[in-house]
Each structure stands twice: as C-alpha cells, then as structure tokens.
XYZ file of C-alpha atoms in Angstrom:
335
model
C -29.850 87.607 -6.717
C -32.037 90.597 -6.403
C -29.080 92.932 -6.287
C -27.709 91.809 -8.747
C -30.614 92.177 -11.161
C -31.275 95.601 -10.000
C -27.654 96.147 -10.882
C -27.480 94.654 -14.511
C -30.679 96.240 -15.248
C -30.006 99.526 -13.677
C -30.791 102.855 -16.765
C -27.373 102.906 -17.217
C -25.861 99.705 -17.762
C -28.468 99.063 -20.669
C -27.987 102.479 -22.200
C -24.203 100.846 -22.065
C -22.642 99.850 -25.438
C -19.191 99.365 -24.978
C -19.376 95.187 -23.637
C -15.871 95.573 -21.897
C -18.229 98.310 -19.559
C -21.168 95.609 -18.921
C -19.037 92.926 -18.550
C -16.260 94.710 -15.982
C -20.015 95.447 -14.086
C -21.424 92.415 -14.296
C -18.309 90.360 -13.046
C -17.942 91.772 -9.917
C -21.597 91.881 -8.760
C -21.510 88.196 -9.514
C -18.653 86.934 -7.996
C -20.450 88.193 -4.768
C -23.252 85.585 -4.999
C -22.118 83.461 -7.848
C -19.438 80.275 -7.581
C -16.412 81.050 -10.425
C -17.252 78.830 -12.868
C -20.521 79.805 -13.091
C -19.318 84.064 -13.320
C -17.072 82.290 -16.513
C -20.064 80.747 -18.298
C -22.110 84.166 -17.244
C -19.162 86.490 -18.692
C -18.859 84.320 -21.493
C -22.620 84.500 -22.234
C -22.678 88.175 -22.062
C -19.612 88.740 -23.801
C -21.270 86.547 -26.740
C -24.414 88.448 -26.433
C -23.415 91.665 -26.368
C -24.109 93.464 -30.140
C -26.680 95.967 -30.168
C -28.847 97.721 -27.667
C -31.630 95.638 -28.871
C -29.616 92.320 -28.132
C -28.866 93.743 -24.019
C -32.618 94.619 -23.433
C -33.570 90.976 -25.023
C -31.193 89.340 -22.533
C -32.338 91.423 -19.565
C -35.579 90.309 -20.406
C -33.995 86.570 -20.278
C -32.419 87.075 -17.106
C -35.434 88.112 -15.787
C -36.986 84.916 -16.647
C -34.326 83.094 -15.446
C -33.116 81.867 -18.843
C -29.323 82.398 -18.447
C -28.428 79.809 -21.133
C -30.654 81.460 -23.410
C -28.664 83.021 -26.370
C -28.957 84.879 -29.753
C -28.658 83.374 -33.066
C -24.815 83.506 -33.447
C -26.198 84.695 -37.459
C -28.107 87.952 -36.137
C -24.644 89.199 -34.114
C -22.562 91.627 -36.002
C -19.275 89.720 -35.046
C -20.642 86.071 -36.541
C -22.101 87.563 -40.029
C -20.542 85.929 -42.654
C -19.221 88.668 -45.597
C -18.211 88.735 -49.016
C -15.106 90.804 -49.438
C -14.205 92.597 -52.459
C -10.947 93.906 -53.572
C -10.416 97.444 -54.548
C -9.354 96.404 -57.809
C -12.018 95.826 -59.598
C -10.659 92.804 -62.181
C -10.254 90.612 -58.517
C -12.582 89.462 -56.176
C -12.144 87.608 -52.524
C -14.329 85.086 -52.193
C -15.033 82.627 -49.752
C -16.178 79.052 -50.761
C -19.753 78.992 -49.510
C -19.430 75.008 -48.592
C -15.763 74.859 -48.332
C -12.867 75.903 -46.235
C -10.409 77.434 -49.017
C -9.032 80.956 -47.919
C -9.000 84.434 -49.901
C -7.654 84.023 -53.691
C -7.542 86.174 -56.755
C -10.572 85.080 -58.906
C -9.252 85.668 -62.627
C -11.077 87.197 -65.573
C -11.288 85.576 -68.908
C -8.922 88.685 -69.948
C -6.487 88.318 -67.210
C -6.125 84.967 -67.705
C -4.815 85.046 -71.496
C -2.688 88.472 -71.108
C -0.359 86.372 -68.691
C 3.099 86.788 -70.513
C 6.482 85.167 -69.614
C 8.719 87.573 -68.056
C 12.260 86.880 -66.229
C 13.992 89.580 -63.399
C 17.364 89.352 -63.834
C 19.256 88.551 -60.537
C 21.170 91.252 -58.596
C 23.732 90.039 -56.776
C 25.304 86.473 -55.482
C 22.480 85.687 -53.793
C 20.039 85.659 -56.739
C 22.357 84.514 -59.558
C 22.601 81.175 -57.065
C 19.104 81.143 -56.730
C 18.277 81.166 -60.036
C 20.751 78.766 -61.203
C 19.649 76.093 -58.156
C 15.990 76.668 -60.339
C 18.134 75.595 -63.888
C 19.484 72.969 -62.705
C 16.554 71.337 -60.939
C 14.488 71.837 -63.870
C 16.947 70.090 -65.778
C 17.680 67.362 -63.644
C 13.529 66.856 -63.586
C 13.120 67.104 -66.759
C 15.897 64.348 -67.272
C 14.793 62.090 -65.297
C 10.762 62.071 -65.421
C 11.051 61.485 -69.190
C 9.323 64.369 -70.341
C 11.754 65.845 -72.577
C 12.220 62.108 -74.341
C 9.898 61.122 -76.844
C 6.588 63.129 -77.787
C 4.979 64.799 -74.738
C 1.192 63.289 -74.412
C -1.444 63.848 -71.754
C -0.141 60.839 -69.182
C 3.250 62.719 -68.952
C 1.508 66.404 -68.446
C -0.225 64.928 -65.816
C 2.751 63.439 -63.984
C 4.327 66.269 -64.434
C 2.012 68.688 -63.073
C 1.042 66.418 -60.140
C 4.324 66.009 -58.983
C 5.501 69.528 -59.231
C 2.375 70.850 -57.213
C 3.392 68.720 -54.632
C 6.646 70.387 -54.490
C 4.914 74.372 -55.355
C 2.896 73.892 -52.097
C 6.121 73.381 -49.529
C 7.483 76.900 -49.397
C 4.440 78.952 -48.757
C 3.636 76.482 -45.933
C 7.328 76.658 -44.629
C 7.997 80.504 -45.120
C 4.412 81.019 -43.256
C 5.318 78.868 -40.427
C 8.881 80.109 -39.702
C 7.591 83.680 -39.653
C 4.381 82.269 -37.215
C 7.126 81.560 -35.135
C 9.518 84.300 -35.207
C 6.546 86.498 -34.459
C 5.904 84.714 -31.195
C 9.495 84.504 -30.499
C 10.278 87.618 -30.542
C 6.958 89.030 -29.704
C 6.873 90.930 -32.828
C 4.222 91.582 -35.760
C 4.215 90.006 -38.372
C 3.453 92.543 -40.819
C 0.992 90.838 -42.582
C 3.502 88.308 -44.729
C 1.689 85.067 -43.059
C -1.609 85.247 -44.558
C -0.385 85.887 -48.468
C 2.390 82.561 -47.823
C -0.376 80.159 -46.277
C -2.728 81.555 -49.269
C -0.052 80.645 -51.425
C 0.446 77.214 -50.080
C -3.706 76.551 -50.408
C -3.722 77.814 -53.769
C -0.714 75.358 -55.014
C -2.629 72.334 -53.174
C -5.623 72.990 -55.106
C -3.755 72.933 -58.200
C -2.766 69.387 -57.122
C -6.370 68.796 -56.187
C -7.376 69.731 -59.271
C -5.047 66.932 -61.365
C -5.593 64.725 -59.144
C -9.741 64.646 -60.172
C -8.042 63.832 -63.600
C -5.298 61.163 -62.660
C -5.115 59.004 -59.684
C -1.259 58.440 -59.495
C 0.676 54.804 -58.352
C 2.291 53.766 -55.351
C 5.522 54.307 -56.769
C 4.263 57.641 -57.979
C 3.410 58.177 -54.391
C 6.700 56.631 -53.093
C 8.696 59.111 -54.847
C 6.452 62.373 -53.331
C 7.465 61.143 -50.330
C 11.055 60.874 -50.924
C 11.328 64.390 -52.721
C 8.922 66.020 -50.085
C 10.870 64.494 -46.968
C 14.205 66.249 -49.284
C 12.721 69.001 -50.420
C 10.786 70.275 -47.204
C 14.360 69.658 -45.218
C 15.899 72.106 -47.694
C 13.863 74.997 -48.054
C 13.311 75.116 -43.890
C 16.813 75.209 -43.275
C 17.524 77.562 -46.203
C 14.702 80.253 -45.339
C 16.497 79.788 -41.699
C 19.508 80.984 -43.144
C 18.019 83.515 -46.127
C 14.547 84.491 -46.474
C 15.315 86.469 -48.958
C 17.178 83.805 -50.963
C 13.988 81.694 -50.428
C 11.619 83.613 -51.850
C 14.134 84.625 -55.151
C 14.130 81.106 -55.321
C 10.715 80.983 -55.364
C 9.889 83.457 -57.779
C 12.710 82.120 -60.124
C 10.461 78.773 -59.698
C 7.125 80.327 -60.828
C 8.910 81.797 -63.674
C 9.465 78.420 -65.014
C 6.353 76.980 -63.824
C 4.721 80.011 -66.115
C 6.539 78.800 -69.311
C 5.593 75.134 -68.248
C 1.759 75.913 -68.167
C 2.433 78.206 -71.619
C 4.139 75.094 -73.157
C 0.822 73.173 -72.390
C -1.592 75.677 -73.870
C 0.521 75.238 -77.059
C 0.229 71.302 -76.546
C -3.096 71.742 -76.028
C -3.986 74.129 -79.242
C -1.861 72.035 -81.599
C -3.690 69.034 -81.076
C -0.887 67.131 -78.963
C -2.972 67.601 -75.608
C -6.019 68.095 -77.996
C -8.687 66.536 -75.834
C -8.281 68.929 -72.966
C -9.493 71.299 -75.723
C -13.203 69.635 -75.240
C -12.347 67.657 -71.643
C -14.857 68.945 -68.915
C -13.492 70.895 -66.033
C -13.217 69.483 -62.519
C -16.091 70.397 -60.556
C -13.549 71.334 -57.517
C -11.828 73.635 -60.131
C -15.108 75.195 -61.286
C -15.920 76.168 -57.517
C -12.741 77.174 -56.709
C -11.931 79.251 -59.527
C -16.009 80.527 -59.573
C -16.026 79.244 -63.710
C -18.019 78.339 -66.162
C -20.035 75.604 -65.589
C -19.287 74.440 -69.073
C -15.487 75.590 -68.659
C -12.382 72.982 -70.105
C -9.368 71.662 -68.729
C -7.678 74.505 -71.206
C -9.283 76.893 -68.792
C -7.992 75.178 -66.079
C -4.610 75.332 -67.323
C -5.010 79.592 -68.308
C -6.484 80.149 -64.512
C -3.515 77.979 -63.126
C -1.041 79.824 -65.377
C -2.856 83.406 -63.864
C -1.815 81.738 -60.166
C 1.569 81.038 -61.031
C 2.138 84.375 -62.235
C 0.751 86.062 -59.816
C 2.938 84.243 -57.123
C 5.653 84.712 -59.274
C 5.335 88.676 -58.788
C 4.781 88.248 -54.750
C 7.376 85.808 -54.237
C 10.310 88.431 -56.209
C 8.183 91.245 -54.267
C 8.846 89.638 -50.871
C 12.484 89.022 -51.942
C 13.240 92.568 -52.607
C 11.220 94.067 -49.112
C 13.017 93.589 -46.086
C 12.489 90.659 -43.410
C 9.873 93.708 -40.871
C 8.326 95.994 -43.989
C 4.737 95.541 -44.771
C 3.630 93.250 -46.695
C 1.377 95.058 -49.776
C -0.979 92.539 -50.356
C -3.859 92.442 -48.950
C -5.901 88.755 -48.262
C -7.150 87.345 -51.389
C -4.449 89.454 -53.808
C-alpha cells in the first residue's frame, strides 16, 4: 500500500491533468495489491474525481487518510454543472425546465408568435404531390367524421380536436428518431445530428397534448379511439419512413401546414367571440413553465405559442425532406 501511495502522490502524477494519464497510472499500480473489483470502484472514483488540480491534491489528501469512498460534490465538478444554453439567435433561447425533464425548445417572443403566417411549398415531384394529397384527404376524412365541420364550432369540439390530433403530431418525430437510432447502430454510422431535433419534436407535440389535456379530461371512448388510430397510424408511418424518409417528412411538413391554418382558424374563433372565453381563460400552469410565459398569460397565448411550434416544425420537417438521408442536420438542440 505504501508503493502505491508513493506512486499516486509522486510530483508528477499531481502536476497531471489529463485523467486518462492518472488513471492509466493508477490502474496498474493497483491491480498489484488490489482485488479487481475493488481497482473498478478505485478507477471509477478517480475517474469521477478528476476536474481540477485542486480536486487531485484534495483526494490525495483523502487517500492519505484512508477515505477512498470519500468524493466531491458532483455540483463543484466541471462535467456535472448544470448550464443554461443560449442560441445564437438572439429572438430564441434553450432552456432547460429547472424541475422538469422537457428537452431543448424554441422559447417564442410575443413578436414571433403573431408574425406566424400560413405558407404552402408546392410539391416537386411524385413523391410530394402523394404526400400532400395523403394530408387532403385525411384532413377531410377527420374533419367528416369528428363533426367539426357540422354545425357551429364551440370550445368542446376545439378541444377534441386538438387533443386528438396531438396524439397523432407526436408519432412521427418519435418514429423518424428511432429508425435513424437504429440505422446508426446498424450500420455503425453517425447520425448527423437528425435524432435530437425529431425526439425534440416528438416532446414538444406531447406537451401540446399535455397542455389540453389540463383543460379537458377526454372519455373512454375518446380514449378507445386514440388507441385505435395510434395502433393505425404508428404502423403506417414506421413502415413508410422504412420505405421513404424523405416522403415521411414531406408528409410531415404538408401536416404542419394544415395544423398552422387549424391553430389560425382558432385565433379567429377565439377573437370573434365563438371561442370567446379563451380570450380571458387562465393559462395552464404546465404551459406557462414550458413556454417560460406570463404568469397572467391566456389560453389565446397558448394557442399563438402552439401555432409558433407548428410552424416551426413545419419548416424542419420540409428542410429534412429536401437534405439527403447522411447531410447534416442544421439545427442545432433547442432550434
């Protein structure tokens, strides 16, 4: 044990930054005098310890003592500090909820949020004419069949409506991310950075649904027919993105065009006095944390900050469709 004190504490080794240089050192003096599991718990310590010089000369002083369990607080080591990220442009920020989970996501300006316009690409070739007209006719058909084209539109059909879409919004982020999780292992490939913008997709989509669901709890058969359309829908897209990516993410980008002019069509309900009461109705606290709002903010801001998401997926979504399957992705976490 002597030795190999003398050797961890010898003038070099603690002038030693670089912890792949201690703990190469450290390993094999140990595994002279030391059983293996015990050199794995010791490397493991180091390794954890290891983040300035002040840090190695505290835990020399430890060893010394005899205190080999004894470690830093994981706050005080470079590698554990918690950050708040900003974006280089300057109308976004990252942010990270302080007592939540939620990943990187564009947090939108009052400004940002009402300049959202509806805008359509027009497809290029076979692929994207039958992407966009899959998008027609499902509206359609939805539309048909929910009820919300019959009759006046009121605030217990916007809220069907906008539960049960998000439900559906939240599949192919989820799906695109995993199949290129996959591929990358597969192949033993990058990824190029496409899986963290598709999974940040998928969050943000759920906590629209998150959100609606603070202001409606839906019914069994409500619930029953998630199920049915997820089990459909989830089978569809996984099979399709196997065959096209590209096709996939048209598709999704035709989707988000729609769901743009579906959240414009409720700001109009909303300001005409149809959906008047989310005019004055408070803001879910979950959206007001997420979003980083106004603590007095409305359900109509809700709707503008949810309209800024689907536009902005919109653009990444007909981005990703136009880049091919190995170039980088542009966007960086949280944009």
């Amino acid at each position: 044990m002597a030795l190999v004190i003398k050797s961890f504490c010898s003038g070099a080794l603690c002038r030693a930054i670089k912890p792949e240089l201690m703990l190469g050192r450290y390993s094999s003096t140990l595994q002279n005098v030391i059983p293996g599991n015990a050199v794995h718990n010791a490397e493991e310590n180091v390794a954890r310890n290891l983040s300035t010089k002040a840090d190695v000369e505290e835990n020399i002083k430890q060893f010394k003592k005899g205190n080999f369990e004894t470690l830093p607080d994981p706050g005080l080591v470079e590698h554990f500090r918690a950050r708040k990220q900003v974006v280089s442009n300057s109308l976004k920020e990252v942010t990270k909820e302080k007592d939540g989970y939620t990943l990187p996501h564009p947090i939108w300006l009052p400004d940002e949020t009402h300049s959202v316009k509806i805008t359509h690409k027009e497809p290029e070739g076979r692929m994207d004419v039958l992407a966009y007209y899959s998008i027609q006719a499902i509206r359609r058909t939805f539309d048909v069949f929910s009820g919300f084209t019959i009759g006046q539109r009121n605030e217990t059909k916007w809220l069907r409506r906008v539960i049960f879409l998000e439900t559906v919004a939240a599949v192919p982020g989820m799906v695109g991310a995993m199949y290129r999780h996959l591929a990358s292992l597969r192949k033993m490939k990058r990824d190029h950075g496409w899986i963290h913008t598709l999974l940040e997709e998928a969050e943000n989509e759920r906590m629209h649904l998150m959100t609606a669901l603070q202001v409606k709890k839906p019914s069994a058969f409500f619930r029953f027919c998630v199920l049915i359309s997820q089990g459909v829908f989830v089978n569809f897209f996984t099979m399709s993105y196997l065959i096209s990516p590209r096709f996939c993410h048209r598709f999704v980008g035709y989707l988000e065009e729609e769901a743009v002019k579906t959240y414009t069509m409720c700001l109009k309900d909303i300001d005409s006095g149809l959906l008047g009461s989310w005019a004055t109705k408070p803001a879910p606290e979950i959206a007001i944390k997420y979003w980083k709002m106004h603590p007095e903010s409305t359900m109509r801001d809700v709707i503008l900050v949810i309209r800024a998401d689907e536009a902005h997926h919109r653009l990444v979504n007909h981005t990703l469709s136009s880049l091919g399957p190995y170039e980088p992705n542009p966007y960086l976490p949280g944009q």
